[in-house]
């Protein structure tokens, strides 16, 4: 039998003659590692960008269109009015009350979450019996679904069936049911704002405590013990060892 030659003119290579597959050479531009990383990175980011753009960008642009026109929900097609809606909102007493309540809620809830979260994180860092059980109980408000917690607090703050009012009445801290001393938690503006702030803080401050605890546990225990041996009190250890 004759051998297949791969060198003669007009003859096929030996690899093709015996049916051996050959690798396809990638284009020169694709051989660059930087190009491949660029394409791979943007291929991973594209779905997230499209998702955020559709769920955030489109509603934002539509809200901007509504703010700069006299459109309404029933008549979305309208004429451009500029900042007339903004000027009308600023002059409205209802808008000023809503803005004030929003500022009070945001600042009050943020300060309360920071203070309670920091305090709770330092308390849970101490060694005491049942610390793991207490940690699990503290995290429970953050793990409860929002709908479940909202319905539960709505029932507890109800004007007629409030278990909070019942407990306060049994302790003789408020008047009996139906008297003037019976608070309507969700019916009076000041009490409603305070109630919503309390529920928001109750649900969110455990998360801040968990984040702070993660940072506190990164401090080596030997460093804290050495500070105790040197006579540093809690505030000194906090200011000079833990926080830095």
PDB file of C-alpha atoms in Angstrom:
ATOM      1  CA  UNK A   1       0.000   0.000   0.000  1.00  0.00           C
ATOM      2  CA  UNK A   2       1.256   3.442  -0.823  1.00  0.00           C
ATOM      3  CA  UNK A   3       1.733   6.126   1.846  1.00  0.00           C
ATOM      4  CA  UNK A   4      -0.213   9.358   1.801  1.00  0.00           C
ATOM      5  CA  UNK A   5       2.029  12.305   1.140  1.00  0.00           C
ATOM      6  CA  UNK A   6       1.328  15.720   2.736  1.00  0.00           C
ATOM      7  CA  UNK A   7       4.013  17.691   0.983  1.00  0.00           C
ATOM      8  CA  UNK A   8       3.266  17.392  -2.708  1.00  0.00           C
ATOM      9  CA  UNK A   9       1.593  20.103  -4.693  1.00  0.00           C
ATOM     10  CA  UNK A  10      -2.125  19.652  -5.022  1.00  0.00           C
ATOM     11  CA  UNK A  11      -2.239  16.897  -2.399  1.00  0.00           C
ATOM     12  CA  UNK A  12      -4.329  17.124   0.801  1.00  0.00           C
ATOM     13  CA  UNK A  13      -2.624  17.136   4.194  1.00  0.00           C
ATOM     14  CA  UNK A  14      -2.260  13.765   5.856  1.00  0.00           C
ATOM     15  CA  UNK A  15      -4.517  14.800   8.743  1.00  0.00           C
ATOM     16  CA  UNK A  16      -7.380  15.533   6.361  1.00  0.00           C
ATOM     17  CA  UNK A  17      -6.699  12.418   4.325  1.00  0.00           C
ATOM     18  CA  UNK A  18      -7.124  10.069   7.319  1.00  0.00           C
ATOM     19  CA  UNK A  19     -10.082  12.005   8.829  1.00  0.00           C
ATOM     20  CA  UNK A  20      -8.352  13.558  11.874  1.00  0.00           C
ATOM     21  CA  UNK A  21     -10.227  16.733  13.003  1.00  0.00           C
ATOM     22  CA  UNK A  22      -8.208  19.921  13.037  1.00  0.00           C
ATOM     23  CA  UNK A  23      -8.642  22.793  15.525  1.00  0.00           C
ATOM     24  CA  UNK A  24      -9.997  26.062  14.183  1.00  0.00           C
ATOM     25  CA  UNK A  25      -7.727  28.975  14.838  1.00  0.00           C
ATOM     26  CA  UNK A  26      -9.437  31.830  16.711  1.00  0.00           C
ATOM     27  CA  UNK A  27      -9.205  35.311  15.220  1.00  0.00           C
ATOM     28  CA  UNK A  28      -6.212  37.305  16.327  1.00  0.00           C
ATOM     29  CA  UNK A  29      -8.293  39.930  18.147  1.00  0.00           C
ATOM     30  CA  UNK A  30     -10.026  37.233  20.223  1.00  0.00           C
ATOM     31  CA  UNK A  31      -6.712  35.775  21.399  1.00  0.00           C
ATOM     32  CA  UNK A  32      -6.130  38.789  23.650  1.00  0.00           C
ATOM     33  CA  UNK A  33      -6.941  38.036  27.299  1.00  0.00           C
ATOM     34  CA  UNK A  34      -8.117  41.598  27.842  1.00  0.00           C
ATOM     35  CA  UNK A  35     -10.666  41.323  25.036  1.00  0.00           C
ATOM     36  CA  UNK A  36     -12.003  38.036  26.351  1.00  0.00           C
ATOM     37  CA  UNK A  37     -12.321  39.415  29.883  1.00  0.00           C
ATOM     38  CA  UNK A  38     -14.065  42.512  28.528  1.00  0.00           C
ATOM     39  CA  UNK A  39     -16.630  40.494  26.604  1.00  0.00           C
ATOM     40  CA  UNK A  40     -17.146  38.011  29.455  1.00  0.00           C
ATOM     41  CA  UNK A  41     -17.608  40.752  32.055  1.00  0.00           C
ATOM     42  CA  UNK A  42     -20.122  42.713  30.022  1.00  0.00           C
ATOM     43  CA  UNK A  43     -22.013  39.548  29.123  1.00  0.00           C
ATOM     44  CA  UNK A  44     -22.527  38.967  32.860  1.00  0.00           C
ATOM     45  CA  UNK A  45     -23.507  42.577  33.551  1.00  0.00           C
ATOM     46  CA  UNK A  46     -25.933  42.953  30.657  1.00  0.00           C
ATOM     47  CA  UNK A  47     -28.870  41.003  32.216  1.00  0.00           C
ATOM     48  CA  UNK A  48     -28.569  42.939  35.489  1.00  0.00           C
ATOM     49  CA  UNK A  49     -28.355  46.281  33.673  1.00  0.00           C
ATOM     50  CA  UNK A  50     -31.416  45.464  31.581  1.00  0.00           C
ATOM     51  CA  UNK A  51     -33.303  44.317  34.687  1.00  0.00           C
ATOM     52  CA  UNK A  52     -32.516  47.497  36.621  1.00  0.00           C
ATOM     53  CA  UNK A  53     -33.180  49.650  33.589  1.00  0.00           C
ATOM     54  CA  UNK A  54     -36.629  48.181  33.044  1.00  0.00           C
ATOM     55  CA  UNK A  55     -37.721  48.144  36.682  1.00  0.00           C
ATOM     56  CA  UNK A  56     -36.116  51.423  37.790  1.00  0.00           C
ATOM     57  CA  UNK A  57     -35.255  53.500  34.754  1.00  0.00           C
ATOM     58  CA  UNK A  58     -38.564  53.212  32.905  1.00  0.00           C
ATOM     59  CA  UNK A  59     -40.742  54.090  35.951  1.00  0.00           C
ATOM     60  CA  UNK A  60     -38.402  56.973  36.776  1.00  0.00           C
ATOM     61  CA  UNK A  61     -38.687  58.419  33.275  1.00  0.00           C
ATOM     62  CA  UNK A  62     -42.461  57.990  33.329  1.00  0.00           C
ATOM     63  CA  UNK A  63     -42.645  59.739  36.720  1.00  0.00           C
ATOM     64  CA  UNK A  64     -40.532  62.564  35.333  1.00  0.00           C
ATOM     65  CA  UNK A  65     -42.911  62.849  32.385  1.00  0.00           C
ATOM     66  CA  UNK A  66     -45.898  63.034  34.738  1.00  0.00           C
ATOM     67  CA  UNK A  67     -44.165  65.661  36.881  1.00  0.00           C
ATOM     68  CA  UNK A  68     -43.460  67.934  33.915  1.00  0.00           C
ATOM     69  CA  UNK A  69     -46.893  67.664  32.297  1.00  0.00           C
ATOM     70  CA  UNK A  70     -50.541  67.939  33.253  1.00  0.00           C
ATOM     71  CA  UNK A  71     -51.073  64.226  32.698  1.00  0.00           C
ATOM     72  CA  UNK A  72     -53.043  62.100  35.120  1.00  0.00           C
ATOM     73  CA  UNK A  73     -53.643  58.412  35.612  1.00  0.00           C
ATOM     74  CA  UNK A  74     -56.795  58.512  33.517  1.00  0.00           C
ATOM     75  CA  UNK A  75     -55.276  60.720  30.806  1.00  0.00           C
ATOM     76  CA  UNK A  76     -51.563  59.879  30.442  1.00  0.00           C
ATOM     77  CA  UNK A  77     -51.200  61.890  27.218  1.00  0.00           C
ATOM     78  CA  UNK A  78     -51.003  65.587  28.072  1.00  0.00           C
ATOM     79  CA  UNK A  79     -49.140  68.810  27.375  1.00  0.00           C
ATOM     80  CA  UNK A  80     -45.839  69.957  28.843  1.00  0.00           C
ATOM     81  CA  UNK A  81     -46.195  72.397  31.765  1.00  0.00           C
ATOM     82  CA  UNK A  82     -42.604  72.637  33.036  1.00  0.00           C
ATOM     83  CA  UNK A  83     -42.183  73.170  36.755  1.00  0.00           C
ATOM     84  CA  UNK A  84     -45.751  74.314  37.383  1.00  0.00           C
ATOM     85  CA  UNK A  85     -46.525  71.086  39.237  1.00  0.00           C
ATOM     86  CA  UNK A  86     -43.472  71.557  41.450  1.00  0.00           C
ATOM     87  CA  UNK A  87     -44.456  75.117  42.309  1.00  0.00           C
ATOM     88  CA  UNK A  88     -47.997  74.004  43.104  1.00  0.00           C
ATOM     89  CA  UNK A  89     -46.670  71.259  45.373  1.00  0.00           C
ATOM     90  CA  UNK A  90     -44.400  73.652  47.266  1.00  0.00           C
ATOM     91  CA  UNK A  91     -47.314  76.006  47.857  1.00  0.00           C
ATOM     92  CA  UNK A  92     -49.539  73.173  49.095  1.00  0.00           C
ATOM     93  CA  UNK A  93     -49.850  72.744  52.866  1.00  0.00           C
ATOM     94  CA  UNK A  94     -50.411  69.011  52.411  1.00  0.00           C
ATOM     95  CA  UNK A  95     -47.064  68.685  50.644  1.00  0.00           C
ATOM     96  CA  UNK A  96     -45.269  70.557  53.422  1.00  0.00           C
ATOM     97  CA  UNK A  97     -46.810  68.305  56.062  1.00  0.00           C
ATOM     98  CA  UNK A  98     -45.838  65.205  54.076  1.00  0.00           C
ATOM     99  CA  UNK A  99     -42.295  66.518  53.619  1.00  0.00           C
ATOM    100  CA  UNK A 100     -41.985  67.248  57.335  1.00  0.00           C
ATOM    101  CA  UNK A 101     -43.256  63.784  58.272  1.00  0.00           C
ATOM    102  CA  UNK A 102     -40.849  62.177  55.806  1.00  0.00           C
ATOM    103  CA  UNK A 103     -37.884  64.053  57.283  1.00  0.00           C
ATOM    104  CA  UNK A 104     -38.910  63.229  60.847  1.00  0.00           C
ATOM    105  CA  UNK A 105     -39.423  59.574  59.963  1.00  0.00           C
ATOM    106  CA  UNK A 106     -36.135  59.243  58.069  1.00  0.00           C
ATOM    107  CA  UNK A 107     -33.937  61.022  60.600  1.00  0.00           C
ATOM    108  CA  UNK A 108     -35.634  59.531  63.649  1.00  0.00           C
ATOM    109  CA  UNK A 109     -35.568  55.973  62.341  1.00  0.00           C
ATOM    110  CA  UNK A 110     -31.953  56.257  61.154  1.00  0.00           C
ATOM    111  CA  UNK A 111     -30.730  57.596  64.503  1.00  0.00           C
ATOM    112  CA  UNK A 112     -32.678  54.982  66.465  1.00  0.00           C
ATOM    113  CA  UNK A 113     -31.390  52.145  64.274  1.00  0.00           C
ATOM    114  CA  UNK A 114     -27.791  53.313  64.659  1.00  0.00           C
ATOM    115  CA  UNK A 115     -27.981  53.705  68.436  1.00  0.00           C
ATOM    116  CA  UNK A 116     -29.882  50.481  69.095  1.00  0.00           C
ATOM    117  CA  UNK A 117     -27.870  48.475  66.577  1.00  0.00           C
ATOM    118  CA  UNK A 118     -24.549  49.616  68.034  1.00  0.00           C
ATOM    119  CA  UNK A 119     -25.688  48.993  71.612  1.00  0.00           C
ATOM    120  CA  UNK A 120     -27.048  45.560  70.761  1.00  0.00           C
ATOM    121  CA  UNK A 121     -23.882  44.597  68.898  1.00  0.00           C
ATOM    122  CA  UNK A 122     -21.693  45.428  71.895  1.00  0.00           C
ATOM    123  CA  UNK A 123     -24.043  43.623  74.284  1.00  0.00           C
ATOM    124  CA  UNK A 124     -24.066  40.467  72.167  1.00  0.00           C
ATOM    125  CA  UNK A 125     -20.268  40.497  72.034  1.00  0.00           C
ATOM    126  CA  UNK A 126     -20.150  39.931  75.795  1.00  0.00           C
ATOM    127  CA  UNK A 127     -19.879  36.395  77.137  1.00  0.00           C
ATOM    128  CA  UNK A 128     -22.989  35.249  79.000  1.00  0.00           C
ATOM    129  CA  UNK A 129     -25.083  32.123  79.288  1.00  0.00           C
ATOM    130  CA  UNK A 130     -27.547  31.635  76.440  1.00  0.00           C
ATOM    131  CA  UNK A 131     -25.837  34.128  74.146  1.00  0.00           C
ATOM    132  CA  UNK A 132     -26.522  32.060  71.014  1.00  0.00           C
ATOM    133  CA  UNK A 133     -30.223  31.782  71.850  1.00  0.00           C
ATOM    134  CA  UNK A 134     -30.456  35.533  72.412  1.00  0.00           C
ATOM    135  CA  UNK A 135     -28.723  36.174  69.085  1.00  0.00           C
ATOM    136  CA  UNK A 136     -31.232  33.959  67.291  1.00  0.00           C
ATOM    137  CA  UNK A 137     -34.184  35.709  68.950  1.00  0.00           C
ATOM    138  CA  UNK A 138     -32.810  39.158  68.126  1.00  0.00           C
ATOM    139  CA  UNK A 139     -32.541  38.312  64.421  1.00  0.00           C
ATOM    140  CA  UNK A 140     -36.144  37.053  64.188  1.00  0.00           C
ATOM    141  CA  UNK A 141     -37.753  40.461  63.394  1.00  0.00           C
ATOM    142  CA  UNK A 142     -35.492  40.812  60.360  1.00  0.00           C
ATOM    143  CA  UNK A 143     -36.352  37.321  59.077  1.00  0.00           C
ATOM    144  CA  UNK A 144     -40.145  37.660  59.355  1.00  0.00           C
ATOM    145  CA  UNK A 145     -41.755  38.508  55.979  1.00  0.00           C
ATOM    146  CA  UNK A 146     -42.839  42.120  55.664  1.00  0.00           C
ATOM    147  CA  UNK A 147     -46.468  41.210  54.948  1.00  0.00           C
ATOM    148  CA  UNK A 148     -46.698  39.002  58.037  1.00  0.00           C
ATOM    149  CA  UNK A 149     -45.125  41.573  60.347  1.00  0.00           C
ATOM    150  CA  UNK A 150     -47.306  44.357  58.910  1.00  0.00           C
ATOM    151  CA  UNK A 151     -50.514  42.400  59.541  1.00  0.00           C
ATOM    152  CA  UNK A 152     -49.355  41.469  63.028  1.00  0.00           C
ATOM    153  CA  UNK A 153     -48.575  45.040  64.020  1.00  0.00           C
ATOM    154  CA  UNK A 154     -51.802  46.284  62.432  1.00  0.00           C
ATOM    155  CA  UNK A 155     -53.726  43.935  64.699  1.00  0.00           C
ATOM    156  CA  UNK A 156     -51.703  44.886  67.778  1.00  0.00           C
ATOM    157  CA  UNK A 157     -52.232  48.601  67.073  1.00  0.00           C
ATOM    158  CA  UNK A 158     -55.900  48.292  66.158  1.00  0.00           C
ATOM    159  CA  UNK A 159     -58.186  50.885  67.721  1.00  0.00           C
ATOM    160  CA  UNK A 160     -60.647  48.257  69.008  1.00  0.00           C
ATOM    161  CA  UNK A 161     -58.688  45.023  69.407  1.00  0.00           C
ATOM    162  CA  UNK A 162     -55.246  46.359  70.330  1.00  0.00           C
ATOM    163  CA  UNK A 163     -53.379  43.896  72.518  1.00  0.00           C
ATOM    164  CA  UNK A 164     -50.975  46.709  73.393  1.00  0.00           C
ATOM    165  CA  UNK A 165     -53.804  48.814  74.791  1.00  0.00           C
ATOM    166  CA  UNK A 166     -55.124  45.782  76.654  1.00  0.00           C
ATOM    167  CA  UNK A 167     -51.730  45.203  78.287  1.00  0.00           C
ATOM    168  CA  UNK A 168     -51.329  48.889  79.148  1.00  0.00           C
ATOM    169  CA  UNK A 169     -54.830  48.913  80.599  1.00  0.00           C
ATOM    170  CA  UNK A 170     -54.114  45.883  82.766  1.00  0.00           C
ATOM    171  CA  UNK A 171     -51.057  47.706  84.089  1.00  0.00           C
ATOM    172  CA  UNK A 172     -53.234  50.783  84.745  1.00  0.00           C
ATOM    173  CA  UNK A 173     -51.016  52.902  82.491  1.00  0.00           C
ATOM    174  CA  UNK A 174     -53.963  54.023  80.353  1.00  0.00           C
ATOM    175  CA  UNK A 175     -57.686  54.359  80.902  1.00  0.00           C
ATOM    176  CA  UNK A 176     -60.238  51.637  80.393  1.00  0.00           C
ATOM    177  CA  UNK A 177     -61.608  50.708  76.976  1.00  0.00           C
ATOM    178  CA  UNK A 178     -63.788  53.416  75.489  1.00  0.00           C
ATOM    179  CA  UNK A 179     -62.501  56.208  77.731  1.00  0.00           C
ATOM    180  CA  UNK A 180     -60.608  59.314  76.682  1.00  0.00           C
ATOM    181  CA  UNK A 181     -57.337  57.736  77.770  1.00  0.00           C
ATOM    182  CA  UNK A 182     -57.616  54.922  75.221  1.00  0.00           C
ATOM    183  CA  UNK A 183     -54.991  55.769  72.544  1.00  0.00           C
ATOM    184  CA  UNK A 184     -55.802  55.321  68.873  1.00  0.00           C
ATOM    185  CA  UNK A 185     -52.365  54.395  67.561  1.00  0.00           C
ATOM    186  CA  UNK A 186     -53.146  54.573  63.855  1.00  0.00           C
ATOM    187  CA  UNK A 187     -55.840  57.250  64.010  1.00  0.00           C
ATOM    188  CA  UNK A 188     -53.955  60.191  65.513  1.00  0.00           C
ATOM    189  CA  UNK A 189     -51.239  61.788  63.330  1.00  0.00           C
ATOM    190  CA  UNK A 190     -48.527  61.968  65.992  1.00  0.00           C
ATOM    191  CA  UNK A 191     -49.187  58.456  67.318  1.00  0.00           C
ATOM    192  CA  UNK A 192     -49.405  57.041  63.787  1.00  0.00           C
ATOM    193  CA  UNK A 193     -46.029  58.510  62.849  1.00  0.00           C
ATOM    194  CA  UNK A 194     -44.452  57.244  66.079  1.00  0.00           C
ATOM    195  CA  UNK A 195     -45.988  53.788  65.580  1.00  0.00           C
ATOM    196  CA  UNK A 196     -44.708  53.459  62.019  1.00  0.00           C
ATOM    197  CA  UNK A 197     -41.241  54.607  63.114  1.00  0.00           C
ATOM    198  CA  UNK A 198     -41.223  52.087  65.965  1.00  0.00           C
ATOM    199  CA  UNK A 199     -42.204  49.191  63.688  1.00  0.00           C
ATOM    200  CA  UNK A 200     -39.578  50.191  61.116  1.00  0.00           C
ATOM    201  CA  UNK A 201     -36.869  50.379  63.773  1.00  0.00           C
ATOM    202  CA  UNK A 202     -38.008  47.093  65.337  1.00  0.00           C
ATOM    203  CA  UNK A 203     -37.647  45.311  62.013  1.00  0.00           C
ATOM    204  CA  UNK A 204     -34.413  46.877  60.764  1.00  0.00           C
ATOM    205  CA  UNK A 205     -32.075  47.485  63.692  1.00  0.00           C
ATOM    206  CA  UNK A 206     -31.112  43.767  64.113  1.00  0.00           C
ATOM    207  CA  UNK A 207     -29.531  43.895  60.657  1.00  0.00           C
ATOM    208  CA  UNK A 208     -27.333  46.816  61.728  1.00  0.00           C
ATOM    209  CA  UNK A 209     -26.354  44.897  64.840  1.00  0.00           C
ATOM    210  CA  UNK A 210     -25.336  41.887  62.728  1.00  0.00           C
ATOM    211  CA  UNK A 211     -23.182  44.039  60.444  1.00  0.00           C
ATOM    212  CA  UNK A 212     -21.486  45.716  63.408  1.00  0.00           C
ATOM    213  CA  UNK A 213     -20.937  42.364  65.116  1.00  0.00           C
ATOM    214  CA  UNK A 214     -19.197  41.086  62.000  1.00  0.00           C
ATOM    215  CA  UNK A 215     -16.785  44.010  62.240  1.00  0.00           C
ATOM    216  CA  UNK A 216     -16.294  43.607  65.980  1.00  0.00           C
ATOM    217  CA  UNK A 217     -15.444  39.930  65.683  1.00  0.00           C
ATOM    218  CA  UNK A 218     -12.599  40.829  63.322  1.00  0.00           C
ATOM    219  CA  UNK A 219     -10.752  42.440  66.248  1.00  0.00           C
ATOM    220  CA  UNK A 220      -8.422  39.781  67.758  1.00  0.00           C
ATOM    221  CA  UNK A 221      -9.513  38.823  71.303  1.00  0.00           C
ATOM    222  CA  UNK A 222      -5.881  38.950  72.406  1.00  0.00           C
ATOM    223  CA  UNK A 223      -5.749  42.677  71.677  1.00  0.00           C
ATOM    224  CA  UNK A 224      -8.874  43.349  73.762  1.00  0.00           C
ATOM    225  CA  UNK A 225      -7.577  41.164  76.609  1.00  0.00           C
ATOM    226  CA  UNK A 226      -4.267  43.021  76.536  1.00  0.00           C
ATOM    227  CA  UNK A 227      -6.130  46.326  76.824  1.00  0.00           C
ATOM    228  CA  UNK A 228      -8.041  44.972  79.825  1.00  0.00           C
ATOM    229  CA  UNK A 229      -4.788  43.928  81.486  1.00  0.00           C
ATOM    230  CA  UNK A 230      -3.429  47.429  80.922  1.00  0.00           C
ATOM    231  CA  UNK A 231      -6.398  48.811  82.849  1.00  0.00           C
ATOM    232  CA  UNK A 232      -8.461  50.226  79.968  1.00  0.00           C
ATOM    233  CA  UNK A 233     -12.163  50.498  80.724  1.00  0.00           C
ATOM    234  CA  UNK A 234     -14.946  49.776  78.225  1.00  0.00           C
ATOM    235  CA  UNK A 235     -15.047  53.269  76.725  1.00  0.00           C
ATOM    236  CA  UNK A 236     -11.258  53.378  76.369  1.00  0.00           C
ATOM    237  CA  UNK A 237     -11.225  49.972  74.681  1.00  0.00           C
ATOM    238  CA  UNK A 238     -14.016  51.121  72.383  1.00  0.00           C
ATOM    239  CA  UNK A 239     -12.341  54.405  71.434  1.00  0.00           C
ATOM    240  CA  UNK A 240      -8.718  53.267  71.198  1.00  0.00           C
ATOM    241  CA  UNK A 241      -8.887  49.575  70.242  1.00  0.00           C
ATOM    242  CA  UNK A 242     -12.202  48.481  68.733  1.00  0.00           C
ATOM    243  CA  UNK A 243     -13.219  51.483  66.613  1.00  0.00           C
ATOM    244  CA  UNK A 244      -9.786  52.034  64.982  1.00  0.00           C
TER     245      UNK A 244
END
